[in-house]
């Protein structure tokens, strides 16, 4: 009897040792991710992105295509409104497309290499590899990393939790957090296909604009060009709304909000966006594409411009840092603080 118990004990110990040997360390997983990054040729991903930056959560469906080395197509579509925006990178440069307006803007930019991108797989791997202080946990089905982000000019979102599926290291979920660890951006990956195939024109700007326009109502058909004025909710010490001016223009109205009162000031201009009749004409933008969460904007040293829900916005300031401008732009909403 004692011999049987002894053999049973030895067997259990062997099982525990083997199980421990089979558990991968953080270094093992990072090494595998590095190898996967080197072998990554292409993928197609479908995801749902939820933003918690305003009064109510905003949900977007995101479709991501990537073909090595530098071809990208990211299509952002509001889950409630039939409106979309696309960021495209090919041999000609980086483009931001607004299909309902037939508008495209061209950037000479290193996007997406110059910043974290919560919905790009290789960007997440780079964040994990580069953060030597990243935290690691292994659950039953996932490897979970907590890393610093590489967002430019954005201390609002310094941390992220990256959850990878154990079976193939594909992304499962990403939470981008503020300094208090509140998740302001959550990306849930619903479908990931590695080694995806593409047609030769899948990353062509004109082809993507034409395909996106099929069955899409034009924003230019909005009657009388009315729109609801939005206000930023972000707080900058001593700064408040000091003037709101409405100016009649050819295509409707332009609303100019002036903020000041403290050591800093800025101006926010809003007007109804006008559709372009000809597909394929791109305006060159001096600046960098900046992910505002709900849309892609253009960031320069003194301004941010973007289009949302058929309205053009321009935030300009000689006093705000780029980080502060991004913070204000992200907070612009209908129920903002006047």
Short mmCIF file of N, CA and C in Angstrom, two decimals, residues 85 87 96 107 285 287-300 304-307:
data_model
loop_
_atom_site.label_atom_id
_atom_site.label_comp_id
_atom_site.label_asym_id
_atom_site.label_seq_id
_atom_site.Cartn_x
_atom_site.Cartn_y
_atom_site.Cartn_z
N UNK A 85 -14.66 56.23 -42.82
CA UNK A 85 -13.43 56.93 -43.19
C UNK A 85 -12.34 55.88 -43.32
N UNK A 87 -8.06 55.07 -43.93
CA UNK A 87 -6.67 55.49 -44.03
C UNK A 87 -5.95 54.44 -44.85
N UNK A 96 -5.94 59.80 -46.42
CA UNK A 96 -7.12 59.69 -45.56
C UNK A 96 -8.33 59.99 -46.44
N UNK A 107 -0.68 62.60 -47.31
CA UNK A 107 0.37 62.96 -46.37
C UNK A 107 1.70 62.34 -46.82
N UNK A 285 -1.46 67.55 -47.66
CA UNK A 285 -1.53 68.14 -46.32
C UNK A 285 -0.14 68.19 -45.71
N UNK A 287 1.60 68.00 -42.59
CA UNK A 287 1.33 67.57 -41.23
C UNK A 287 1.37 66.06 -41.15
N UNK A 288 0.91 65.55 -40.03
CA UNK A 288 0.89 64.12 -39.79
C UNK A 288 -0.55 63.65 -39.56
N UNK A 289 -0.92 62.47 -40.09
CA UNK A 289 -2.24 61.94 -39.74
C UNK A 289 -2.25 61.60 -38.25
N UNK A 290 -3.31 62.01 -37.57
CA UNK A 290 -3.42 61.78 -36.13
C UNK A 290 -4.73 61.06 -35.84
N UNK A 291 -4.65 59.97 -35.10
CA UNK A 291 -5.82 59.18 -34.76
C UNK A 291 -6.54 59.84 -33.59
N UNK A 292 -7.73 60.39 -33.85
CA UNK A 292 -8.52 61.01 -32.80
C UNK A 292 -9.51 60.04 -32.19
N UNK A 293 -9.47 58.80 -32.63
CA UNK A 293 -10.39 57.78 -32.13
C UNK A 293 -11.60 57.67 -33.03
N UNK A 294 -12.40 58.73 -33.12
CA UNK A 294 -13.60 58.73 -33.93
C UNK A 294 -13.31 59.06 -35.39
N UNK A 295 -12.12 59.56 -35.69
CA UNK A 295 -11.76 59.93 -37.05
C UNK A 295 -10.25 60.13 -37.13
N UNK A 296 -9.75 60.30 -38.34
CA UNK A 296 -8.34 60.61 -38.56
C UNK A 296 -8.23 62.08 -38.92
N UNK A 297 -7.41 62.82 -38.21
CA UNK A 297 -7.21 64.24 -38.49
C UNK A 297 -5.82 64.52 -39.02
N UNK A 298 -5.55 65.79 -39.29
CA UNK A 298 -4.24 66.23 -39.75
C UNK A 298 -3.67 67.18 -38.70
N UNK A 299 -2.51 66.83 -38.17
CA UNK A 299 -1.89 67.59 -37.09
C UNK A 299 -0.66 68.34 -37.58
N UNK A 300 -0.63 69.66 -37.35
CA UNK A 300 0.56 70.47 -37.57
C UNK A 300 0.98 71.07 -36.23
N UNK A 304 -5.13 71.39 -35.79
CA UNK A 304 -5.64 70.08 -36.15
C UNK A 304 -6.89 70.29 -36.99
N UNK A 305 -7.00 69.60 -38.12
CA UNK A 305 -8.22 69.64 -38.93
C UNK A 305 -8.76 68.22 -39.05
N UNK A 306 -10.10 68.10 -39.06
CA UNK A 306 -10.73 66.80 -39.24
C UNK A 306 -12.15 66.98 -39.73
N UNK A 307 -12.74 65.90 -40.21
CA UNK A 307 -14.14 65.88 -40.66
C UNK A 307 -14.87 64.79 -39.91
#
